[in-house]
Coordinates of C-alpha atoms in Angstrom, one line a residue:
X91 CA 13.2 -11.5 31.8
X92 CA 11.2 -12.4 28.7
X93 CA 9.7 -15.8 28.0
X94 CA 10.3 -17.4 24.6
X95 CA 6.8 -16.5 23.3
X96 CA 7.4 -12.8 24.0
X97 CA 10.5 -12.8 21.7
X98 CA 10.6 -11.8 18.1
X99 CA 13.1 -13.6 15.8
X100 CA 14.5 -10.8 13.6
X101 CA 17.2 -11.1 10.9
X102 CA 19.3 -8.0 10.7
X103 CA 21.2 -7.8 7.4
X104 CA 23.9 -5.1 6.9
X105 CA 24.4 -4.6 3.1
X106 CA 27.6 -2.6 3.6
X107 CA 29.3 -5.4 5.6
X108 CA 27.5 -8.2 3.7
X109 CA 26.6 -9.8 7.0
X110 CA 23.4 -10.9 8.7
X111 CA 22.8 -11.7 12.3
X112 CA 19.8 -13.1 14.3
X113 CA 18.3 -10.9 17.0
X114 CA 15.9 -12.1 19.6
X115 CA 14.0 -9.1 20.7
X116 CA 11.4 -8.9 23.5
X117 CA 8.2 -7.0 23.0
X118 CA 5.4 -9.2 21.6
X119 CA 3.2 -8.6 24.6
X120 CA 3.6 -4.9 24.1
X121 CA 3.5 -4.6 20.3
X122 CA 2.0 -7.8 19.0
X123 CA 3.8 -7.9 15.6
X124 CA 3.3 -6.5 12.1
X125 CA 2.7 -2.7 12.4
X126 CA 3.7 -2.7 16.1
X127 CA 6.9 -4.8 15.4
X128 CA 7.9 -2.5 12.5
X129 CA 7.5 0.5 14.8
X130 CA 9.5 -1.2 17.5
X131 CA 12.3 -2.0 15.0
X132 CA 12.4 1.5 13.6
X133 CA 12.7 2.9 17.1
X134 CA 15.7 0.5 17.7
X135 CA 17.4 0.8 14.3
X136 CA 16.0 3.8 12.6
X137 CA 17.5 7.3 12.3
X138 CA 14.6 9.7 12.8
X139 CA 16.7 12.8 12.1
X140 CA 18.6 11.5 9.0
X141 CA 17.5 11.6 5.4
X142 CA 15.4 8.8 4.0
X143 CA 18.3 7.7 1.7
X144 CA 20.9 7.6 4.5
X145 CA 22.5 4.2 4.3
X146 CA 21.9 3.7 8.0
X147 CA 18.1 3.9 7.6
X148 CA 16.4 0.5 7.9
X149 CA 14.0 -1.1 5.4
X150 CA 11.8 -3.3 7.5
X151 CA 9.6 -6.3 6.6
X152 CA 7.5 -7.6 9.5
X153 CA 4.7 -10.2 10.0
X154 CA 2.4 -11.1 12.8
X155 CA 1.8 -13.9 15.3
X156 CA -1.1 -15.3 13.3
X157 CA 0.7 -15.3 9.9
X158 CA 0.5 -18.7 8.3
X159 CA -1.9 -20.2 10.8
X160 CA -5.3 -18.7 9.8
X161 CA -7.0 -17.7 6.5
X162 CA -6.2 -14.2 5.2
X163 CA -3.4 -13.7 7.8
X164 CA -1.4 -13.1 4.7
X165 CA 0.1 -9.5 4.7
X166 CA 3.6 -8.2 5.4
X167 CA 4.1 -4.7 6.8
X168 CA 7.0 -2.7 5.3
X169 CA 8.3 0.1 7.5
X170 CA 10.7 2.8 6.3
X171 CA 11.4 6.6 6.3
X172 CA 9.5 7.9 3.2
X173 CA 11.3 9.9 0.5
X174 CA 7.9 11.3 -0.4
X175 CA 7.4 13.2 2.9
X176 CA 10.4 12.3 5.0
X177 CA 8.1 10.8 7.7
X178 CA 8.1 7.3 9.1
X179 CA 5.8 5.3 6.9
X180 CA 4.2 1.9 6.4
X181 CA 3.1 0.0 3.3
X182 CA 1.3 -3.4 3.3
X183 CA 1.5 -6.2 0.7
X184 CA 0.6 -9.9 0.4
X185 CA 1.6 -12.3 -2.3
X186 CA 3.8 -15.0 -0.8
X187 CA 5.9 -12.6 1.2
X188 CA 4.3 -13.2 4.6
X189 CA 4.3 -17.0 4.5
X190 CA 7.8 -17.0 3.0
X191 CA 9.1 -15.0 6.0
X192 CA 7.2 -17.3 8.4
X193 CA 8.6 -20.5 6.8
X194 CA 12.1 -19.0 6.8
X195 CA 11.7 -18.7 10.6
X196 CA 11.6 -14.9 11.0
X197 CA 9.1 -12.4 12.4
X198 CA 10.9 -9.7 10.6
X199 CA 13.8 -8.8 8.2
X200 CA 15.6 -5.5 8.7
X201 CA 17.9 -4.4 5.9
X202 CA 20.5 -1.7 6.6
X203 CA 23.5 -0.2 4.9
X204 CA 24.1 0.0 1.1
X205 CA 25.4 -2.6 -1.3
X206 CA 28.6 -1.7 -3.2
X207 CA 26.9 -2.8 -6.5
X208 CA 23.4 -3.4 -7.6
X209 CA 22.5 -6.6 -5.8
X210 CA 19.8 -9.1 -4.8
X211 CA 19.5 -10.3 -1.2
X212 CA 18.4 -14.0 -0.8
X213 CA 17.2 -14.9 2.7
X214 CA 16.0 -18.3 3.9
X215 CA 16.2 -20.5 7.0
X216 CA 19.5 -22.0 5.8
X217 CA 20.7 -19.4 3.3
X218 CA 21.7 -15.8 3.4
X219 CA 23.4 -14.5 0.3
X220 CA 24.0 -11.2 -1.4
X221 CA 24.3 -11.6 -5.2
X222 CA 25.7 -9.1 -7.7
X223 CA 23.1 -8.3 -10.3
X224 CA 24.6 -5.2 -11.9
X225 CA 23.5 -6.4 -15.3
X226 CA 19.8 -5.8 -14.2
X227 CA 20.3 -2.1 -13.9
X228 CA 17.4 -0.4 -15.6
X229 CA 15.5 -3.6 -16.2
X230 CA 11.8 -3.4 -15.7
X231 CA 9.9 -5.2 -12.9
X232 CA 8.8 -8.2 -15.0
X233 CA 12.2 -8.8 -16.7
X234 CA 13.8 -8.7 -13.2
X235 CA 11.3 -11.2 -11.8
X236 CA 12.0 -13.7 -14.6
X237 CA 15.7 -13.6 -14.0
X238 CA 15.5 -13.7 -10.2
X239 CA 13.4 -16.8 -10.4
X240 CA 16.3 -18.5 -12.2
X241 CA 19.0 -17.0 -10.1
X242 CA 17.4 -17.9 -6.8
X243 CA 15.7 -21.2 -7.5
X244 CA 14.2 -23.5 -4.9
X245 CA 11.6 -23.3 -2.2
X246 CA 8.9 -23.7 -4.8
X247 CA 5.5 -22.4 -3.6
X248 CA 7.1 -20.8 -0.5
X249 CA 9.4 -18.4 -2.3
X250 CA 8.6 -14.7 -2.6
X251 CA 10.3 -12.3 -5.0
X252 CA 10.4 -8.6 -4.2
X253 CA 11.9 -6.3 -6.8
X254 CA 12.0 -2.8 -8.1
X255 CA 12.0 -1.2 -11.6
X256 CA 13.7 1.9 -13.1
X257 CA 11.6 4.2 -10.8
X258 CA 13.0 2.7 -7.7
X259 CA 16.6 2.9 -9.0
X260 CA 16.0 6.5 -10.0
X261 CA 14.6 7.5 -6.6
X262 CA 11.0 8.3 -7.5
X263 CA 9.3 9.3 -4.3
X264 CA 6.4 7.0 -5.1
X265 CA 8.3 4.0 -6.5
X266 CA 6.9 0.8 -5.2
X267 CA 8.3 -2.7 -4.5
X268 CA 6.6 -5.3 -6.7
X269 CA 5.8 -8.5 -4.8
X270 CA 5.3 -11.7 -6.7
X271 CA 4.0 -9.8 -9.8
X272 CA 0.5 -8.9 -8.7
X273 CA 1.0 -7.2 -5.3
X274 CA 3.0 -4.1 -4.2
X275 CA 4.4 -2.3 -1.3
X276 CA 3.1 1.0 -2.8
X277 CA 2.4 4.7 -2.3
X278 CA 5.1 6.3 -0.1
X279 CA 8.3 5.2 -1.8
X280 CA 9.5 1.9 -0.4
X281 CA 10.9 1.1 -3.8
X282 CA 13.0 4.2 -3.8
X283 CA 14.4 3.3 -0.4
X284 CA 15.3 -0.2 -1.7
X285 CA 16.9 1.4 -4.8
X286 CA 18.9 3.8 -2.6
X287 CA 20.4 0.7 -0.9
X288 CA 21.5 -0.6 -4.3
X289 CA 19.1 -3.5 -4.0
X290 CA 17.3 -4.6 -7.1
X291 CA 15.5 -7.6 -5.5
X292 CA 14.9 -9.5 -2.2
X293 CA 14.1 -13.2 -2.5
X294 CA 12.5 -14.7 0.6
X295 CA 13.0 -18.5 0.6
X296 CA 10.4 -20.2 2.8
X297 CA 12.5 -23.3 3.1
X298 CA 11.8 -24.2 6.7
X299 CA 9.0 -25.9 8.6
X300 CA 6.0 -24.5 10.3
X301 CA 4.9 -26.6 13.4
X302 CA 1.2 -26.5 14.0
X303 CA -0.1 -25.2 17.3
X304 CA -0.4 -27.8 20.1
X305 CA -3.8 -26.3 21.3
X306 CA -6.5 -28.9 20.7
X307 CA -9.0 -26.2 19.7
X308 CA -6.9 -25.0 16.8
X309 CA -8.5 -27.2 14.2
X310 CA -12.0 -26.2 15.1
X311 CA -11.1 -22.5 15.3
X312 CA -9.5 -22.7 11.9
X313 CA -12.5 -24.5 10.4
X314 CA -14.9 -22.0 11.9
X315 CA -13.0 -19.0 10.4
X316 CA -12.5 -20.8 7.1
X317 CA -16.2 -21.3 6.8
X318 CA -17.0 -17.7 7.6
X319 CA -14.5 -16.6 4.9
X320 CA -15.7 -19.1 2.2
X321 CA -19.4 -19.9 2.9
X322 CA -21.0 -17.0 4.7
X323 CA -21.0 -14.4 1.9
X324 CA -18.9 -12.0 3.9
X325 CA -16.1 -12.1 1.3
X326 CA -18.2 -12.9 -1.8
X327 CA -17.8 -9.4 -3.3
X328 CA -14.0 -9.6 -3.2
X329 CA -14.0 -12.9 -5.1
X330 CA -16.7 -12.1 -7.7
X331 CA -16.2 -8.7 -9.2
X332 CA -13.6 -7.6 -6.7
X333 CA -13.3 -4.0 -5.6
X334 CA -14.2 -2.7 -9.2
X335 CA -17.7 -3.5 -8.1
X336 CA -17.5 -0.1 -6.4
X337 CA -17.5 1.8 -9.7
X338 CA -21.2 2.0 -10.4
X339 CA -22.4 2.6 -6.9
X340 CA -19.8 5.4 -6.4
X341 CA -20.7 7.0 -9.7
X342 CA -24.4 6.9 -8.7
X343 CA -23.5 8.6 -5.4
X344 CA -21.5 11.3 -7.2
X345 CA -18.4 10.0 -5.4
X346 CA -16.2 8.7 -8.3
X347 CA -13.3 11.1 -9.2
X348 CA -13.3 12.0 -12.9
X349 CA -10.7 14.0 -14.9
X350 CA -8.7 15.3 -12.0
X351 CA -11.8 15.5 -9.8
X352 CA -13.5 18.1 -12.1
X353 CA -16.5 15.8 -11.8
X354 CA -17.8 13.1 -9.5
X355 CA -19.9 11.1 -11.9
X356 CA -20.1 10.4 -15.6
X357 CA -22.4 8.5 -18.0
X358 CA -19.5 6.5 -19.3
X359 CA -18.9 4.8 -15.9
X360 CA -20.6 1.6 -17.1
X361 CA -17.7 1.2 -19.6
X362 CA -15.2 0.7 -16.9
X363 CA -17.4 -1.0 -14.3
X364 CA -16.4 -4.2 -12.5
X365 CA -18.9 -5.9 -14.7
X366 CA -17.3 -4.6 -17.9
X367 CA -13.8 -5.7 -16.8
X368 CA -15.1 -9.2 -15.9
X369 CA -16.9 -9.6 -19.2
X370 CA -14.2 -8.3 -21.5
X371 CA -10.8 -8.9 -19.9
X372 CA -10.9 -11.2 -16.8
X373 CA -8.6 -14.3 -17.3
X374 CA -8.5 -15.7 -13.8
X375 CA -8.5 -15.0 -10.1
X376 CA -5.4 -15.3 -8.0
X377 CA -4.8 -15.2 -4.2
X378 CA -2.1 -14.4 -1.7
X379 CA -0.7 -17.4 0.1
X380 CA -3.0 -18.5 2.9
X381 CA -6.1 -16.9 1.4
X382 CA -9.0 -18.9 0.0
X383 CA -10.8 -15.9 -1.3
X384 CA -9.0 -15.0 -4.5
X385 CA -9.6 -11.3 -4.7
X386 CA -6.8 -10.7 -7.2
X387 CA -8.4 -10.3 -10.6
X388 CA -6.0 -10.8 -13.6
X389 CA -6.9 -9.3 -16.9
X390 CA -5.4 -9.6 -20.4
X391 CA -3.6 -7.0 -22.4
X392 CA -2.3 -7.6 -25.9
X393 CA 0.7 -5.6 -27.0
X394 CA 1.2 -5.4 -30.8
X395 CA 4.7 -5.1 -32.2
X396 CA 4.5 -2.8 -35.2
X397 CA 7.7 -4.1 -36.9
X398 CA 6.7 -7.8 -36.9
X399 CA 2.9 -7.5 -36.7
X400 CA 3.1 -10.0 -33.8
X401 CA 1.6 -9.5 -30.4
X402 CA 2.4 -10.5 -26.8
X403 CA -0.2 -11.1 -24.1
X404 CA 0.4 -9.6 -20.7
X405 CA -1.5 -10.6 -17.6
X406 CA -2.2 -7.5 -15.5
X407 CA -3.8 -7.5 -12.0
X408 CA -6.6 -5.0 -11.5
X409 CA -8.8 -3.6 -8.7
X410 CA -10.6 -0.4 -8.0
X411 CA -7.6 1.8 -7.1
X412 CA -5.4 1.1 -10.1
X413 CA -8.5 1.2 -12.4
X414 CA -9.5 4.6 -11.0
X415 CA -6.1 6.1 -11.4
X416 CA -5.6 4.9 -14.9
X417 CA -9.2 5.3 -15.9
X418 CA -11.7 7.9 -14.8
X419 CA -9.1 10.2 -13.2
X420 CA -7.4 10.4 -16.6
X421 CA -10.7 10.3 -18.6
X422 CA -9.9 6.9 -20.1
X423 CA -13.0 4.7 -20.5
X424 CA -11.7 1.7 -22.5
X425 CA -10.9 -1.2 -20.1
X426 CA -8.1 -2.4 -22.4
X427 CA -6.4 0.9 -22.3
X428 CA -6.9 1.2 -18.5
X429 CA -5.0 -2.1 -18.0
X430 CA -2.3 -1.1 -20.6
X431 CA -1.6 2.1 -18.6
X432 CA -1.5 0.2 -15.4
X433 CA 0.9 -2.4 -17.0
X434 CA 3.3 0.4 -18.1
X435 CA 3.3 1.9 -14.6
X436 CA 3.9 -1.6 -13.1
X437 CA 6.8 -2.2 -15.4
X438 CA 8.5 1.0 -14.3
X439 CA 7.9 0.1 -10.6
X440 CA 5.6 3.2 -10.1
X441 CA 2.7 3.4 -7.7
X442 CA -0.1 3.6 -10.2
X443 CA -2.4 5.6 -7.9
X444 CA 0.2 8.3 -7.3
X445 CA 1.4 8.4 -10.9
X446 CA -2.1 8.5 -12.4
X447 CA -3.3 11.3 -10.1
X448 CA 0.0 13.2 -10.8
X449 CA -0.7 12.9 -14.6
X450 CA -4.3 14.1 -14.1
X451 CA -2.9 17.2 -12.5
X452 CA -0.4 17.6 -15.4
X453 CA -3.3 17.5 -17.9
X454 CA -5.2 20.3 -16.2
X455 CA -2.0 22.3 -15.7
X456 CA -1.5 21.9 -19.5
X457 CA -5.0 23.1 -20.2
X458 CA -4.5 26.1 -18.0
X459 CA -1.2 27.0 -19.7
X460 CA 1.2 26.4 -16.8
X461 CA 3.1 23.7 -18.7
X462 CA 3.4 22.8 -22.3
X463 CA 4.4 20.0 -24.6
X464 CA 8.0 21.3 -24.2
X465 CA 7.9 19.9 -20.6
X466 CA 5.7 16.9 -21.1
X467 CA 7.3 15.7 -24.5
X468 CA 3.9 14.2 -25.4
X469 CA 0.6 16.1 -25.6
X470 CA -1.3 15.2 -22.5
X471 CA -5.1 15.2 -23.0
X472 CA -7.8 13.5 -20.9
X473 CA -8.7 10.3 -22.6
X474 CA -5.4 9.9 -24.6
X475 CA -4.2 6.5 -23.3
X476 CA -1.2 6.3 -25.7
X477 CA 0.1 9.6 -24.2
X478 CA -0.3 8.4 -20.7
X479 CA 1.5 5.1 -21.4
X480 CA 4.4 7.1 -22.7
X481 CA 4.3 9.5 -19.8
X482 CA 4.5 6.6 -17.3
X483 CA 7.8 5.6 -18.9
X484 CA 9.0 9.2 -18.8
X485 CA 8.2 9.4 -15.1
X486 CA 9.9 6.1 -14.3
X487 CA 13.0 7.2 -16.0
X488 CA 12.9 10.9 -14.9
X489 CA 13.4 11.8 -18.5
X490 CA 13.6 15.5 -18.0
X491 CA 13.3 18.2 -15.3
X492 CA 9.5 18.2 -15.5
X493 CA 9.2 14.4 -15.0
X494 CA 11.9 14.4 -12.3
X495 CA 9.7 16.8 -10.4
X496 CA 6.5 14.9 -11.1
X497 CA 8.3 11.7 -9.9
X498 CA 8.6 13.4 -6.5
X499 CA 4.9 14.0 -6.2
X500 CA 2.2 16.3 -7.6
X501 CA 2.8 18.9 -4.9
X502 CA 6.5 19.0 -5.8
X503 CA 5.6 19.8 -9.4
X504 CA 2.9 22.3 -8.4
X505 CA 5.4 24.1 -6.1
X506 CA 7.5 24.7 -9.2
X507 CA 4.9 25.4 -11.9
X508 CA 1.9 26.4 -9.9
X509 CA -1.6 24.8 -9.8
X510 CA -1.6 23.6 -6.2
X511 CA -5.3 24.5 -5.9
X512 CA -6.3 21.6 -8.2
X513 CA -3.6 19.1 -7.0
X514 CA -5.6 16.2 -5.8
X515 CA -3.4 15.5 -2.8
X516 CA -4.6 14.5 0.6
X517 CA -1.3 13.8 2.4
X518 CA -0.4 11.9 -0.8
X519 CA -2.2 11.6 -4.1
X520 CA -5.9 10.7 -3.4
X521 CA -7.4 7.3 -3.8
X522 CA -10.5 6.5 -5.8
X523 CA -13.2 7.9 -3.5
X524 CA -14.7 11.4 -3.5
X525 CA -17.3 10.6 -0.9
X526 CA -17.1 13.9 1.0
X527 CA -15.8 15.8 4.0
X528 CA -15.1 12.9 6.4
X529 CA -13.0 11.0 3.8
X530 CA -11.1 14.1 2.6
X531 CA -10.2 15.2 6.1
X532 CA -9.3 11.7 7.3
X533 CA -7.0 10.8 4.4
X534 CA -5.3 14.2 4.8
X535 CA -4.4 13.5 8.4
X536 CA -4.3 9.6 8.7
X537 CA -1.1 7.7 9.3
X538 CA -0.7 6.3 5.8
X539 CA -2.9 8.9 4.2
X540 CA -4.8 5.8 3.0
X541 CA -8.5 5.1 2.4
X542 CA -7.9 1.9 4.4
X543 CA -6.7 3.7 7.5
X544 CA -10.3 4.3 8.5
X545 CA -13.8 3.6 7.2
X546 CA -14.3 7.3 6.4
X547 CA -15.4 6.6 2.8
X548 CA -18.1 4.4 4.1
X549 CA -19.1 6.8 6.8
X550 CA -19.7 9.6 4.2
X551 CA -22.0 7.3 2.3
X552 CA -24.3 6.8 5.4
X553 CA -24.3 10.1 7.2
X554 CA -25.5 13.6 6.2
X555 CA -25.3 15.2 9.7
X556 CA -22.4 17.6 10.5
X557 CA -21.2 16.5 14.0
X558 CA -17.4 17.1 14.4
X559 CA -17.0 15.4 17.8
X560 CA -18.9 12.3 16.6
X561 CA -16.9 12.0 13.4
X562 CA -13.5 12.4 15.2
X563 CA -14.5 9.8 17.7
X564 CA -15.4 7.4 14.9
X565 CA -12.1 8.0 13.1
X566 CA -10.0 7.4 16.3
X567 CA -12.0 4.3 17.3
X568 CA -12.0 2.8 13.8
X569 CA -8.3 3.3 13.4
X570 CA -7.6 1.4 16.7
X571 CA -9.3 -1.7 15.5
X572 CA -7.6 -1.6 12.1
X573 CA -4.2 -1.2 13.7
X574 CA -4.9 -4.4 15.7
X575 CA -5.5 -6.2 12.4
X576 CA -2.3 -4.8 10.9
X577 CA -0.4 -6.0 13.9
X578 CA -1.6 -9.6 13.5
X579 CA -1.2 -9.1 10.3
X580 CA -4.6 -9.7 8.6
X581 CA -5.8 -8.5 5.2
X582 CA -8.1 -5.6 5.9
X583 CA -10.7 -7.0 3.6
X584 CA -11.3 -9.6 6.3
X585 CA -12.2 -7.0 9.0
X586 CA -15.7 -8.3 9.2
X587 CA -14.4 -11.8 10.0
X588 CA -11.7 -10.9 12.4
X589 CA -13.6 -9.2 15.2
X590 CA -11.9 -8.5 18.6
X591 CA -13.1 -11.7 20.3
X592 CA -12.0 -13.8 17.4
X593 CA -8.5 -12.3 17.6
X594 CA -8.4 -13.0 21.4
X595 CA -9.3 -16.7 20.6
X596 CA -6.6 -16.9 18.0
X597 CA -3.9 -15.6 20.2
X598 CA -4.9 -17.8 23.0
X599 CA -4.8 -20.8 20.7
X600 CA -1.3 -19.8 19.4
X601 CA 0.2 -19.8 22.9
X602 CA -0.1 -16.1 23.7
X603 CA -2.6 -16.0 26.6
X604 CA -1.1 -12.9 28.3
X605 CA -1.2 -11.0 25.0
X606 CA -4.8 -12.1 24.4
X607 CA -5.8 -10.9 27.8
X608 CA -4.3 -7.4 27.2
X609 CA -4.9 -7.1 23.5
X610 CA -6.5 -3.7 23.5
X611 CA -3.6 -2.3 25.5
X612 CA -1.1 -3.8 23.1
X613 CA -2.9 -2.5 20.1
X614 CA -3.0 1.0 21.6
X615 CA 0.8 0.7 22.4
X616 CA 1.4 -0.1 18.7
X617 CA -0.8 2.7 17.4
X618 CA 0.8 5.3 19.6
X619 CA 4.3 4.1 18.8
X620 CA 3.5 4.6 15.0
X621 CA 2.3 8.1 15.6
X622 CA 5.2 9.0 17.8
X623 CA 7.6 7.9 15.1
X624 CA 5.7 9.8 12.3
X625 CA 5.7 13.0 14.4
X626 CA 9.4 12.5 15.5
X627 CA 10.4 12.3 11.9
X628 CA 8.8 15.7 11.1
X629 CA 5.1 15.2 10.7
X630 CA 2.8 18.0 12.0
X631 CA -0.8 16.9 11.8
X632 CA -2.0 20.5 12.5
X633 CA 0.0 21.8 9.4
X634 CA -1.8 19.5 7.0
X635 CA -3.8 21.1 4.2
X636 CA -6.7 20.2 1.9
X637 CA -6.4 21.8 -1.5
X638 CA -9.1 24.0 -2.9
X639 CA -10.3 21.4 -5.5
X640 CA -11.8 19.3 -2.7
X641 CA -14.1 22.1 -1.6
X642 CA -15.4 22.4 -5.1
X643 CA -16.8 18.8 -5.1
X644 CA -20.5 17.9 -5.2
X645 CA -21.6 14.5 -3.9
X646 CA -25.0 12.9 -3.2
X647 CA -25.2 15.1 -0.1
X648 CA -24.7 18.3 -2.2
X649 CA -21.7 20.6 -2.4
X650 CA -18.9 20.0 0.0
X651 CA -19.0 22.2 3.1
X652 CA -15.5 23.6 3.3
X653 CA -15.9 25.1 6.7
X654 CA -17.1 21.8 8.2
X655 CA -14.4 19.9 6.4
X656 CA -11.7 22.1 7.9
X657 CA -13.2 21.7 11.3
X658 CA -13.0 17.9 10.8
X659 CA -9.4 18.2 9.7
X660 CA -8.5 20.2 12.8
X661 CA -10.4 18.0 15.1
X662 CA -8.8 14.8 13.8
X663 CA -5.3 16.5 13.7
X664 CA -5.6 17.4 17.4
X665 CA -6.6 13.8 18.3
X666 CA -3.6 12.5 16.3
X667 CA -1.2 15.0 18.0
X668 CA -2.4 13.7 21.3
X669 CA -1.9 10.1 20.2
X670 CA 1.6 10.8 19.1
X671 CA 2.7 12.8 22.1
X672 CA 6.1 11.7 23.5
X673 CA 6.1 9.3 26.4
X674 CA 6.6 11.0 29.8
X675 CA 10.2 10.8 31.0
X676 CA 10.8 8.0 33.5
X677 CA 10.8 9.2 37.1
X678 CA 14.2 9.4 38.8

């Protein structure tokens, strides 16, 4: 029998039946929450063998036991079967989503079925409603947000608005879910899954109460952590320049991708540095709910209307990854244009990293004669920001056969037109680091194919030696600690603050002493459950592939060693296959 503190409170909403029900599910001591809870819920409600757009597939939003109680415990984990690769996938976002779920009284929301018409789901502690919004069909993300704020008013400050743009409605494999304007469930197509369910928006109404822990040590523990976050300097980088501070150091290390990774450094890097963005465009900092750091940097873009000679000002959030994908990867070095490209991708509901890297491939494919302006409709040239803004719209709307293919990912387009050797895809379109073999191999194999799944990009910057067993051990060990954070659910920027002993103290303070005493075991359970699901839905880590372009890269260590990189890929893939092995059958 499970005690109350082992139970998850989960709202299951069936769009087809327009009915929600509360489920109390045991498993906190085995899976913690967040990533572990999402995996537990997919095991219970998911259809591993069915297509990603099967109405029965769940779209899961899960938070952790520390959400709302401590600084930077501010992320929500979205679990789903990805239309990009047909594997079980995760995406993480902040904004107000996590605290809204907590104040609504749920550890998770599971959305199944398909609405009869384009709809918005409103969920709170005292309200569950499905609203017909067919008139929002084709509306961009920001127009949708404005209207949803009026349609679902209330719970001011504790309301989170999730919505999709045309890309999600059109089934782009890397359509994202926009969260409270500045954050996203991005990369592997959560927005397309939401669109496939005929859902334009989800409004989380944090309209309930949050009782504080009874433990007398809570106030002191909170204060200690808050001081580390705000006064120790650990998080200073994220508040000041933010992750765009990475641009100049990466360029100096020959680790910044330029023009579809044809180069790893460029003398124009200073034009799109974090310092340049702060000086020319920064309007203000913003933060996810429950975060005192303020790592969200919001810049200004002016849009001129040629017919009236008037202009509008758009506020666009930026950090290193969007800047990389709309900037150096496309050969664009004007910060204003970088933000404008990002803004257009945002409006369509596209993941800017995937879309930017896909367009970089398209430019090179054009240069090599594989595609022409007949397919692209605009002449795609490195550095031509106007063409890229138009192309973002064309991808979001799947304007023709070429853009429909590109909307399914770079490799889908390359399979049709050729050019796979220079497709910058490591499981998915690469992020903004070209640090070397460890990073390239890790992102190829890793669970989310994300630079944040491990610290590989940092490892590359510190190690020259070629030691396959040592690197594989690092990747496996580092992933375990990060999974623990994504089960709680902490922002991964706070990983230097939330060390294992601090997490044990937190769980003890929150009334989970048994979980605290077995935290390593629970984190490993969660990690293995994720890998089992990914493999059960078709992922074969040994079949992963690193395109030729990545063996042509030169970093501060010299030319990439393709033989060593392949050995790393195989070594890490074998470790992952072992982690994701099916559980032994119970004895009779």
